[in-house]
PDB file of C-alpha atoms in Angstrom:
ATOM      1  CA  MET A  19      50.469  58.440  27.856  1.00 43.00           C
ATOM      2  CA  GLY A  20      51.869  60.389  24.474  1.00 44.00           C
ATOM      3  CA  ALA A  21      51.511  58.436  21.179  1.00 43.00           C
ATOM      4  CA  GLY A  22      55.002  59.903  20.243  1.00 45.00           C
ATOM      5  CA  HIS A  23      56.797  57.038  22.428  1.00 50.00           C
ATOM      6  CA  ALA A  24      57.451  54.652  19.658  1.00 53.00           C
ATOM      7  CA  HIS A  25      59.817  51.904  20.537  1.00 63.00           C
ATOM      8  CA  PRO A  26      62.995  51.275  18.398  1.00 72.00           C
ATOM      9  CA  LEU A  27      62.106  48.069  16.993  1.00 77.00           C
ATOM     10  CA  HIS A  28      58.808  48.926  15.498  1.00 80.00           C
ATOM     11  CA  LEU A  29      58.698  49.378  11.586  1.00 81.00           C
ATOM     12  CA  ASP A  30      56.033  52.030  10.758  1.00 83.00           C
ATOM     13  CA  ARG A  31      54.882  49.951   7.428  1.00 82.00           C
ATOM     14  CA  PRO A  32      51.422  49.434   6.010  1.00 88.00           C
ATOM     15  CA  SER A  33      50.796  45.986   6.036  1.00 89.00           C
ATOM     16  CA  PRO A  34      47.872  43.400   6.728  1.00 91.00           C
ATOM     17  CA  VAL A  35      49.775  42.327   9.682  1.00 91.00           C
ATOM     18  CA  HIS A  36      50.565  46.062  11.349  1.00 89.00           C
ATOM     19  CA  ARG A  37      46.540  46.374  11.023  1.00 90.00           C
ATOM     20  CA  LEU A  38      45.575  43.437  12.954  1.00 91.00           C
ATOM     21  CA  ALA A  39      44.499  44.663  16.547  1.00 90.00           C
ATOM     22  CA  PRO A  40      47.331  44.115  19.019  1.00 91.00           C
ATOM     23  CA  GLU A  41      45.460  41.670  21.094  1.00 91.00           C
ATOM     24  CA  VAL A  42      45.289  38.912  18.884  1.00 94.00           C
ATOM     25  CA  LYS A  43      48.948  39.514  17.733  1.00 94.00           C
ATOM     26  CA  ILE A  44      49.751  38.893  21.336  1.00 94.00           C
ATOM     27  CA  ALA A  45      47.644  35.675  21.310  1.00 94.00           C
ATOM     28  CA  ALA A  46      48.745  34.003  18.204  1.00 95.00           C
ATOM     29  CA  VAL A  47      52.803  34.929  19.150  1.00 95.00           C
ATOM     30  CA  LEU A  48      51.830  33.443  22.697  1.00 95.00           C
ATOM     31  CA  LEU A  49      50.469  30.069  21.250  1.00 95.00           C
ATOM     32  CA  PHE A  50      53.117  29.975  18.647  1.00 95.00           C
ATOM     33  CA  THR A  51      55.592  30.044  21.372  1.00 95.00           C
ATOM     34  CA  ILE A  52      54.081  27.612  23.577  1.00 95.00           C
ATOM     35  CA  ILE A  53      53.611  24.846  20.883  1.00 95.00           C
ATOM     36  CA  VAL A  54      57.384  25.333  19.866  1.00 94.00           C
ATOM     37  CA  VAL A  55      58.501  24.744  23.431  1.00 93.00           C
ATOM     38  CA  VAL A  56      56.512  21.566  23.955  1.00 93.00           C
ATOM     39  CA  THR A  57      57.690  20.014  20.300  1.00 91.00           C
ATOM     40  CA  PRO A  58      60.024  17.587  21.020  1.00 90.00           C
ATOM     41  CA  ARG A  59      63.726  18.593  19.936  1.00 86.00           C
ATOM     42  CA  THR A  60      63.937  15.631  17.555  1.00 85.00           C
ATOM     43  CA  GLU A  61      61.249  16.626  15.353  1.00 88.00           C
ATOM     44  CA  PHE A  62      63.428  18.501  13.197  1.00 88.00           C
ATOM     45  CA  TRP A  63      61.254  18.829  10.107  1.00 91.00           C
ATOM     46  CA  ALA A  64      58.820  20.353  12.561  1.00 92.00           C
ATOM     47  CA  PHE A  65      61.397  23.199  13.373  1.00 93.00           C
ATOM     48  CA  GLY A  66      61.515  24.084   9.616  1.00 93.00           C
ATOM     49  CA  GLY A  67      58.190  24.179   9.259  1.00 93.00           C
ATOM     50  CA  TYR A  68      57.770  26.813  12.203  1.00 95.00           C
ATOM     51  CA  ALA A  69      60.722  28.525  10.534  1.00 94.00           C
ATOM     52  CA  VAL A  70      58.645  28.729   6.880  1.00 95.00           C
ATOM     53  CA  LEU A  71      55.537  29.925   8.692  1.00 95.00           C
ATOM     54  CA  LEU A  72      57.473  33.046  10.386  1.00 94.00           C
ATOM     55  CA  ALA A  73      59.248  33.462   6.944  1.00 95.00           C
ATOM     56  CA  VAL A  74      55.891  33.942   5.479  1.00 95.00           C
ATOM     57  CA  VAL A  75      54.717  36.275   8.279  1.00 94.00           C
ATOM     58  CA  ALA A  76      57.620  38.567   7.562  1.00 93.00           C
ATOM     59  CA  VAL A  77      56.973  38.769   3.899  1.00 94.00           C
ATOM     60  CA  VAL A  78      53.554  39.893   4.682  1.00 94.00           C
ATOM     61  CA  ALA A  79      54.377  42.239   7.200  1.00 92.00           C
ATOM     62  CA  ARG A  80      56.858  43.516   4.629  1.00 92.00           C
ATOM     63  CA  VAL A  81      59.838  43.459   7.355  1.00 91.00           C
ATOM     64  CA  PRO A  82      62.998  42.809   5.888  1.00 91.00           C
ATOM     65  CA  ALA A  83      64.926  39.810   6.550  1.00 91.00           C
ATOM     66  CA  LEU A  84      68.447  41.743   7.217  1.00 92.00           C
ATOM     67  CA  TRP A  85      66.522  43.667   9.772  1.00 90.00           C
ATOM     68  CA  LEU A  86      65.486  40.772  11.529  1.00 89.00           C
ATOM     69  CA  ALA A  87      68.579  38.898  11.299  1.00 90.00           C
ATOM     70  CA  ARG A  88      70.409  41.972  12.835  1.00 89.00           C
ATOM     71  CA  ARG A  89      67.941  42.194  15.885  1.00 88.00           C
ATOM     72  CA  ALA A  90      68.278  38.388  16.582  1.00 87.00           C
ATOM     73  CA  THR A  91      71.817  38.649  17.719  1.00 86.00           C
ATOM     74  CA  ILE A  92      70.656  39.466  21.133  1.00 86.00           C
ATOM     75  CA  GLU A  93      70.320  35.289  21.439  1.00 83.00           C
ATOM     76  CA  LEU A  94      74.170  34.900  20.911  1.00 83.00           C
ATOM     77  CA  PRO A  95      74.898  34.477  24.420  1.00 82.00           C
ATOM     78  CA  PHE A  96      72.751  31.496  24.513  1.00 81.00           C
ATOM     79  CA  VAL A  97      73.946  30.341  21.183  1.00 82.00           C
ATOM     80  CA  LEU A  98      77.233  30.440  22.654  1.00 82.00           C
ATOM     81  CA  LEU A  99      76.192  28.198  25.575  1.00 80.00           C
ATOM     82  CA  ALA A 100      74.420  26.129  23.547  1.00 79.00           C
ATOM     83  CA  VAL A 101      77.943  25.510  21.361  1.00 80.00           C
ATOM     84  CA  ALA A 102      79.417  24.495  24.383  1.00 78.00           C
ATOM     85  CA  LEU A 103      76.958  21.662  25.556  1.00 77.00           C
ATOM     86  CA  PRO A 104      78.207  18.890  22.659  1.00 77.00           C
ATOM     87  CA  PHE A 105      81.710  18.820  24.454  1.00 77.00           C
ATOM     88  CA  ALA A 106      80.582  19.181  28.335  1.00 73.00           C
ATOM     89  CA  GLY A 107      77.650  16.546  27.871  1.00 68.00           C
ATOM     90  CA  HIS A 108      77.802  12.988  29.281  1.00 71.00           C
ATOM     91  CA  GLY A 109      76.526   9.360  27.915  1.00 67.00           C
ATOM     92  CA  GLU A 110      76.743   8.231  24.430  1.00 74.00           C
ATOM     93  CA  ARG A 111      79.550  10.147  22.042  1.00 75.00           C
ATOM     94  CA  VAL A 112      80.144  10.582  18.570  1.00 74.00           C
ATOM     95  CA  ASP A 113      83.357  11.800  16.683  1.00 72.00           C
ATOM     96  CA  TRP A 114      83.212  14.269  14.393  1.00 75.00           C
ATOM     97  CA  LEU A 115      86.302  15.961  12.580  1.00 74.00           C
ATOM     98  CA  GLY A 116      88.578  14.574  15.653  1.00 71.00           C
ATOM     99  CA  MET A 117      86.277  15.953  18.507  1.00 74.00           C
ATOM    100  CA  SER A 118      84.283  13.605  20.779  1.00 73.00           C
ATOM    101  CA  LEU A 119      80.825  15.061  21.187  1.00 77.00           C
ATOM    102  CA  SER A 120      77.950  14.210  23.415  1.00 77.00           C
ATOM    103  CA  VAL A 121      74.846  13.096  21.614  1.00 76.00           C
ATOM    104  CA  ASP A 122      72.660  14.342  24.476  1.00 77.00           C
ATOM    105  CA  GLY A 123      74.764  17.501  24.201  1.00 79.00           C
ATOM    106  CA  LEU A 124      73.996  17.856  20.215  1.00 81.00           C
ATOM    107  CA  HIS A 125      70.353  17.510  21.212  1.00 80.00           C
ATOM    108  CA  GLY A 126      70.534  20.321  23.748  1.00 82.00           C
ATOM    109  CA  ALA A 127      72.335  22.478  21.539  1.00 84.00           C
ATOM    110  CA  TRP A 128      69.781  22.094  18.961  1.00 86.00           C
ATOM    111  CA  ASN A 129      67.152  22.345  21.521  1.00 86.00           C
ATOM    112  CA  ILE A 130      68.284  25.625  22.760  1.00 88.00           C
ATOM    113  CA  PHE A 131      69.219  26.939  18.924  1.00 90.00           C
ATOM    114  CA  ALA A 132      65.719  26.132  17.359  1.00 90.00           C
ATOM    115  CA  LYS A 133      63.451  27.098  19.999  1.00 92.00           C
ATOM    116  CA  GLY A 134      65.384  30.283  21.274  1.00 91.00           C
ATOM    117  CA  THR A 135      65.725  31.364  17.429  1.00 92.00           C
ATOM    118  CA  LEU A 136      61.931  30.783  16.940  1.00 94.00           C
ATOM    119  CA  GLY A 137      60.775  32.480  19.937  1.00 92.00           C
ATOM    120  CA  VAL A 138      63.259  35.563  19.343  1.00 93.00           C
ATOM    121  CA  VAL A 139      62.287  36.053  16.020  1.00 94.00           C
ATOM    122  CA  ALA A 140      58.437  35.578  16.795  1.00 94.00           C
ATOM    123  CA  SER A 141      58.961  38.277  19.319  1.00 93.00           C
ATOM    124  CA  LEU A 142      60.847  40.912  16.839  1.00 93.00           C
ATOM    125  CA  LEU A 143      57.939  40.248  14.379  1.00 93.00           C
ATOM    126  CA  LEU A 144      55.472  41.278  17.163  1.00 92.00           C
ATOM    127  CA  ALA A 145      57.660  44.142  18.147  1.00 90.00           C
ATOM    128  CA  ALA A 146      58.292  45.314  14.274  1.00 91.00           C
ATOM    129  CA  THR A 147      54.550  45.095  13.903  1.00 92.00           C
ATOM    130  CA  THR A 148      52.993  46.957  16.739  1.00 90.00           C
ATOM    131  CA  THR A 149      53.899  49.988  18.830  1.00 87.00           C
ATOM    132  CA  MET A 150      54.535  49.907  22.213  1.00 84.00           C
ATOM    133  CA  ARG A 151      51.343  51.745  23.371  1.00 82.00           C
ATOM    134  CA  ASP A 152      49.608  49.485  21.473  1.00 85.00           C
ATOM    135  CA  LEU A 153      51.415  46.319  23.215  1.00 86.00           C
ATOM    136  CA  ILE A 154      50.391  47.989  26.515  1.00 85.00           C
ATOM    137  CA  LEU A 155      46.752  48.268  25.140  1.00 84.00           C
ATOM    138  CA  GLY A 156      46.295  44.662  23.628  1.00 86.00           C
ATOM    139  CA  LEU A 157      47.796  43.183  27.141  1.00 86.00           C
ATOM    140  CA  ASP A 158      44.889  45.130  28.944  1.00 83.00           C
ATOM    141  CA  ARG A 159      42.304  44.024  26.663  1.00 85.00           C
ATOM    142  CA  LEU A 160      43.581  40.199  27.041  1.00 85.00           C
ATOM    143  CA  ARG A 161      42.718  41.058  31.007  1.00 84.00           C
ATOM    144  CA  CYS A 162      46.554  41.102  31.678  1.00 83.00           C
ATOM    145  CA  PRO A 163      46.783  42.262  35.361  1.00 83.00           C
ATOM    146  CA  ALA A 164      46.246  45.781  35.786  1.00 78.00           C
ATOM    147  CA  VAL A 165      49.463  46.446  38.239  1.00 79.00           C
ATOM    148  CA  PHE A 166      51.438  44.942  35.275  1.00 81.00           C
ATOM    149  CA  THR A 167      50.133  47.570  32.364  1.00 80.00           C
ATOM    150  CA  GLN A 168      49.885  50.122  34.676  1.00 79.00           C
ATOM    151  CA  ILE A 169      53.689  49.867  35.150  1.00 80.00           C
ATOM    152  CA  ALA A 170      54.385  49.389  31.842  1.00 79.00           C
ATOM    153  CA  THR A 171      52.532  52.570  31.082  1.00 77.00           C
ATOM    154  CA  PHE A 172      54.255  54.662  33.441  1.00 78.00           C
ATOM    155  CA  MET A 173      57.766  53.072  32.178  1.00 78.00           C
ATOM    156  CA  LEU A 174      57.065  53.990  28.677  1.00 76.00           C
ATOM    157  CA  ARG A 175      55.891  57.392  29.815  1.00 76.00           C
ATOM    158  CA  TYR A 176      59.013  58.773  31.907  1.00 79.00           C
ATOM    159  CA  LEU A 177      61.608  56.329  30.195  1.00 78.00           C
ATOM    160  CA  ASP A 178      62.691  59.222  28.209  1.00 77.00           C
ATOM    161  CA  VAL A 179      62.679  61.478  31.119  1.00 81.00           C
ATOM    162  CA  LEU A 180      65.018  59.312  33.044  1.00 82.00           C
ATOM    163  CA  ALA A 181      67.110  58.997  29.955  1.00 82.00           C
ATOM    164  CA  ASP A 182      67.145  63.173  29.821  1.00 84.00           C
ATOM    165  CA  ASP A 183      67.919  63.141  33.882  1.00 83.00           C
ATOM    166  CA  ALA A 184      71.038  60.858  32.978  1.00 83.00           C
ATOM    167  CA  ARG A 185      72.048  62.791  30.155  1.00 85.00           C
ATOM    168  CA  ARG A 186      72.259  65.979  31.982  1.00 86.00           C
ATOM    169  CA  MET A 187      74.088  64.415  34.874  1.00 81.00           C
ATOM    170  CA  ARG A 188      76.816  63.219  32.642  1.00 80.00           C
ATOM    171  CA  ILE A 189      77.218  66.689  30.900  1.00 84.00           C
ATOM    172  CA  ALA A 190      76.917  68.247  34.553  1.00 81.00           C
ATOM    173  CA  ARG A 191      79.913  65.806  35.657  1.00 76.00           C
ATOM    174  CA  LEU A 192      82.173  66.310  32.408  1.00 77.00           C
ATOM    175  CA  ALA A 193      81.797  70.373  32.849  1.00 81.00           C
ATOM    176  CA  ARG A 194      83.490  69.862  35.643  1.00 76.00           C
ATOM    177  CA  GLY A 195      86.194  68.136  34.169  1.00 74.00           C
ATOM    178  CA  TYR A 196      85.680  64.543  35.710  1.00 71.00           C
ATOM    179  CA  ASP A 197      84.964  61.808  32.803  1.00 69.00           C
ATOM    180  CA  PRO A 198      85.170  58.130  34.574  1.00 65.00           C
ATOM    181  CA  ARG A 199      86.319  55.729  32.251  1.00 68.00           C
ATOM    182  CA  PHE A 200      88.274  52.639  34.709  1.00 65.00           C
ATOM    183  CA  LEU A 201      87.313  50.501  36.962  1.00 65.00           C
ATOM    184  CA  TRP A 202      88.759  52.355  39.909  1.00 63.00           C
ATOM    185  CA  GLN A 203      86.376  55.209  39.020  1.00 64.00           C
ATOM    186  CA  VAL A 204      82.976  53.277  39.147  1.00 71.00           C
ATOM    187  CA  LYS A 205      82.209  55.513  42.623  1.00 74.00           C
ATOM    188  CA  ALA A 206      81.043  58.320  40.568  1.00 70.00           C
ATOM    189  CA  PHE A 207      79.099  56.155  38.213  1.00 73.00           C
ATOM    190  CA  ALA A 208      77.345  54.317  41.448  1.00 80.00           C
ATOM    191  CA  VAL A 209      76.665  57.982  42.958  1.00 79.00           C
ATOM    192  CA  SER A 210      75.135  59.102  39.557  1.00 78.00           C
ATOM    193  CA  VAL A 211      72.994  55.829  39.874  1.00 82.00           C
ATOM    194  CA  GLY A 212      72.046  56.418  43.426  1.00 86.00           C
ATOM    195  CA  ALA A 213      70.938  59.870  42.354  1.00 84.00           C
ATOM    196  CA  LEU A 214      69.051  58.991  39.451  1.00 84.00           C
ATOM    197  CA  PHE A 215      67.117  56.244  41.417  1.00 86.00           C
ATOM    198  CA  LEU A 216      66.330  58.837  44.183  1.00 86.00           C
ATOM    199  CA  ARG A 217      64.771  61.299  41.723  1.00 83.00           C
ATOM    200  CA  ALA A 218      62.905  58.806  39.841  1.00 83.00           C
ATOM    201  CA  TYR A 219      61.465  57.467  43.340  1.00 84.00           C
ATOM    202  CA  GLU A 220      60.459  61.255  44.334  1.00 85.00           C
ATOM    203  CA  ARG A 221      59.158  61.698  41.021  1.00 83.00           C
ATOM    204  CA  GLY A 222      57.332  58.608  41.331  1.00 80.00           C
ATOM    205  CA  GLU A 223      55.444  59.792  44.628  1.00 84.00           C
ATOM    206  CA  ARG A 224      54.444  63.270  43.161  1.00 88.00           C
ATOM    207  CA  VAL A 225      52.811  61.964  40.490  1.00 83.00           C
ATOM    208  CA  TYR A 226      50.741  59.111  42.520  1.00 82.00           C
ATOM    209  CA  LEU A 227      49.813  62.143  45.186  1.00 87.00           C
ATOM    210  CA  ALA A 228      48.840  63.890  41.758  1.00 87.00           C
ATOM    211  CA  MET A 229      46.709  61.443  40.314  1.00 81.00           C
ATOM    212  CA  VAL A 230      44.746  60.483  43.939  1.00 83.00           C
ATOM    213  CA  SER A 231      44.153  64.056  44.353  1.00 89.00           C
ATOM    214  CA  ARG A 232      42.151  63.672  40.921  1.00 85.00           C
ATOM    215  CA  GLY A 233      40.283  60.645  41.560  1.00 82.00           C
ATOM    216  CA  TYR A 234      42.885  57.963  40.759  1.00 75.00           C
ATOM    217  CA  THR A 235      41.315  54.753  42.122  1.00 72.00           C
ATOM    218  CA  GLY A 236      43.841  51.970  41.262  1.00 66.00           C
ATOM    219  CA  ARG A 237      43.375  51.415  37.537  1.00 66.00           C
ATOM    220  CA  LEU A 238      43.867  53.811  34.445  1.00 61.00           C
ATOM    221  CA  PRO A 239      40.981  54.999  32.217  1.00 64.00           C
ATOM    222  CA  ARG A 240      40.972  52.618  29.158  1.00 63.00           C
ATOM    223  CA  ALA A 241      42.106  54.193  25.913  1.00 57.00           C
ATOM    224  CA  SER A 242      39.695  52.750  23.860  1.00 58.00           C
ATOM    225  CA  ASP A 243      36.887  50.001  24.276  1.00 59.00           C
ATOM    226  CA  ASP A 244      36.960  48.936  20.806  1.00 70.00           C
ATOM    227  CA  ARG A 245      37.333  44.987  20.259  1.00 76.00           C
ATOM    228  CA  ALA A 246      38.883  43.134  17.450  1.00 82.00           C
ATOM    229  CA  PRO A 247      36.627  41.881  14.886  1.00 86.00           C
ATOM    230  CA  VAL A 248      36.046  37.871  14.747  1.00 89.00           C
ATOM    231  CA  SER A 249      37.287  38.209  11.533  1.00 90.00           C
ATOM    232  CA  GLN A 250      40.716  39.376  13.005  1.00 89.00           C
ATOM    233  CA  TRP A 251      41.115  36.648  15.382  1.00 91.00           C
ATOM    234  CA  VAL A 252      40.645  33.970  12.682  1.00 92.00           C
ATOM    235  CA  THR A 253      43.365  35.958  10.650  1.00 91.00           C
ATOM    236  CA  ALA A 254      45.600  35.879  13.784  1.00 91.00           C
ATOM    237  CA  ALA A 255      44.920  32.263  14.488  1.00 92.00           C
ATOM    238  CA  THR A 256      46.264  30.901  11.090  1.00 92.00           C
ATOM    239  CA  LEU A 257      49.780  31.104  12.590  1.00 93.00           C
ATOM    240  CA  PRO A 258      48.996  29.012  15.825  1.00 93.00           C
ATOM    241  CA  VAL A 259      46.554  26.634  13.768  1.00 94.00           C
ATOM    242  CA  ALA A 260      49.331  26.126  11.382  1.00 94.00           C
ATOM    243  CA  THR A 261      52.211  25.324  13.499  1.00 93.00           C
ATOM    244  CA  ALA A 262      49.729  22.999  15.594  1.00 93.00           C
ATOM    245  CA  GLY A 263      49.083  20.972  12.379  1.00 93.00           C
ATOM    246  CA  ILE A 264      52.782  20.670  11.981  1.00 92.00           C
ATOM    247  CA  ALA A 265      53.437  19.593  14.922  1.00 91.00           C
ATOM    248  CA  VAL A 266      50.753  16.987  14.828  1.00 91.00           C
ATOM    249  CA  ILE A 267      51.847  15.893  11.217  1.00 90.00           C
ATOM    250  CA  THR A 268      55.570  15.356  11.795  1.00 85.00           C
ATOM    251  CA  GLY A 269      54.277  13.659  15.480  1.00 76.00           C
ATOM    252  CA  LEU A 270      52.187  11.407  13.383  1.00 64.00           C
ATOM    253  CA  GLY A 271      55.154  10.826  10.365  1.00 57.00           C
TER     254      GLY A 271
END
């Protein structure tokens, strides 16, 4: 897998977070997300504390707030769903600005928005500070199933190839004077997708046979056997430990 395959969410910045091993960052974000998910939706101060922790991580990692805000718009469909809950919910209702809102729906909307936003921002910080290659390497070091990491590796390796195939097919179609833009012309797009799938399938067969002929036994060789030092695990553990502390303090309050 070439080192030149970088995902568009990665920010190449010199920071203490960037220098951490990928497996410790993945573990920290996973534990943070679990704590956020299990936090009761009525613990409003806890969610505020979680947001402050992510803000601190963003500052240390030198990730701009505007960059995070723009990428976080990916959760807009869920936000729209959350907005509808107070109107469609049942049970006790309250009046606000002439509108009758469900209390349970308001709590549900807040639950989706708060936990969804924190999860998206945490994932964006992980992506911004870790290259795609390192993410896969970190998953492999965390004993993620080999099938998953191998599929991800090949996807990363051949994604650009498939994109180039799709681009050439589109150019060839345009060169023949056909540019489908309307719903009733979707057949041409479907034919292109089918042809691209067949090409990818055939290429995968050829690559697999070539790998088997070179001694492939079902597991890719490790790019590096280096393990993260204990100091990095301790540093990364600061986020989930602080998150758990906030959850405990607000729960007892």
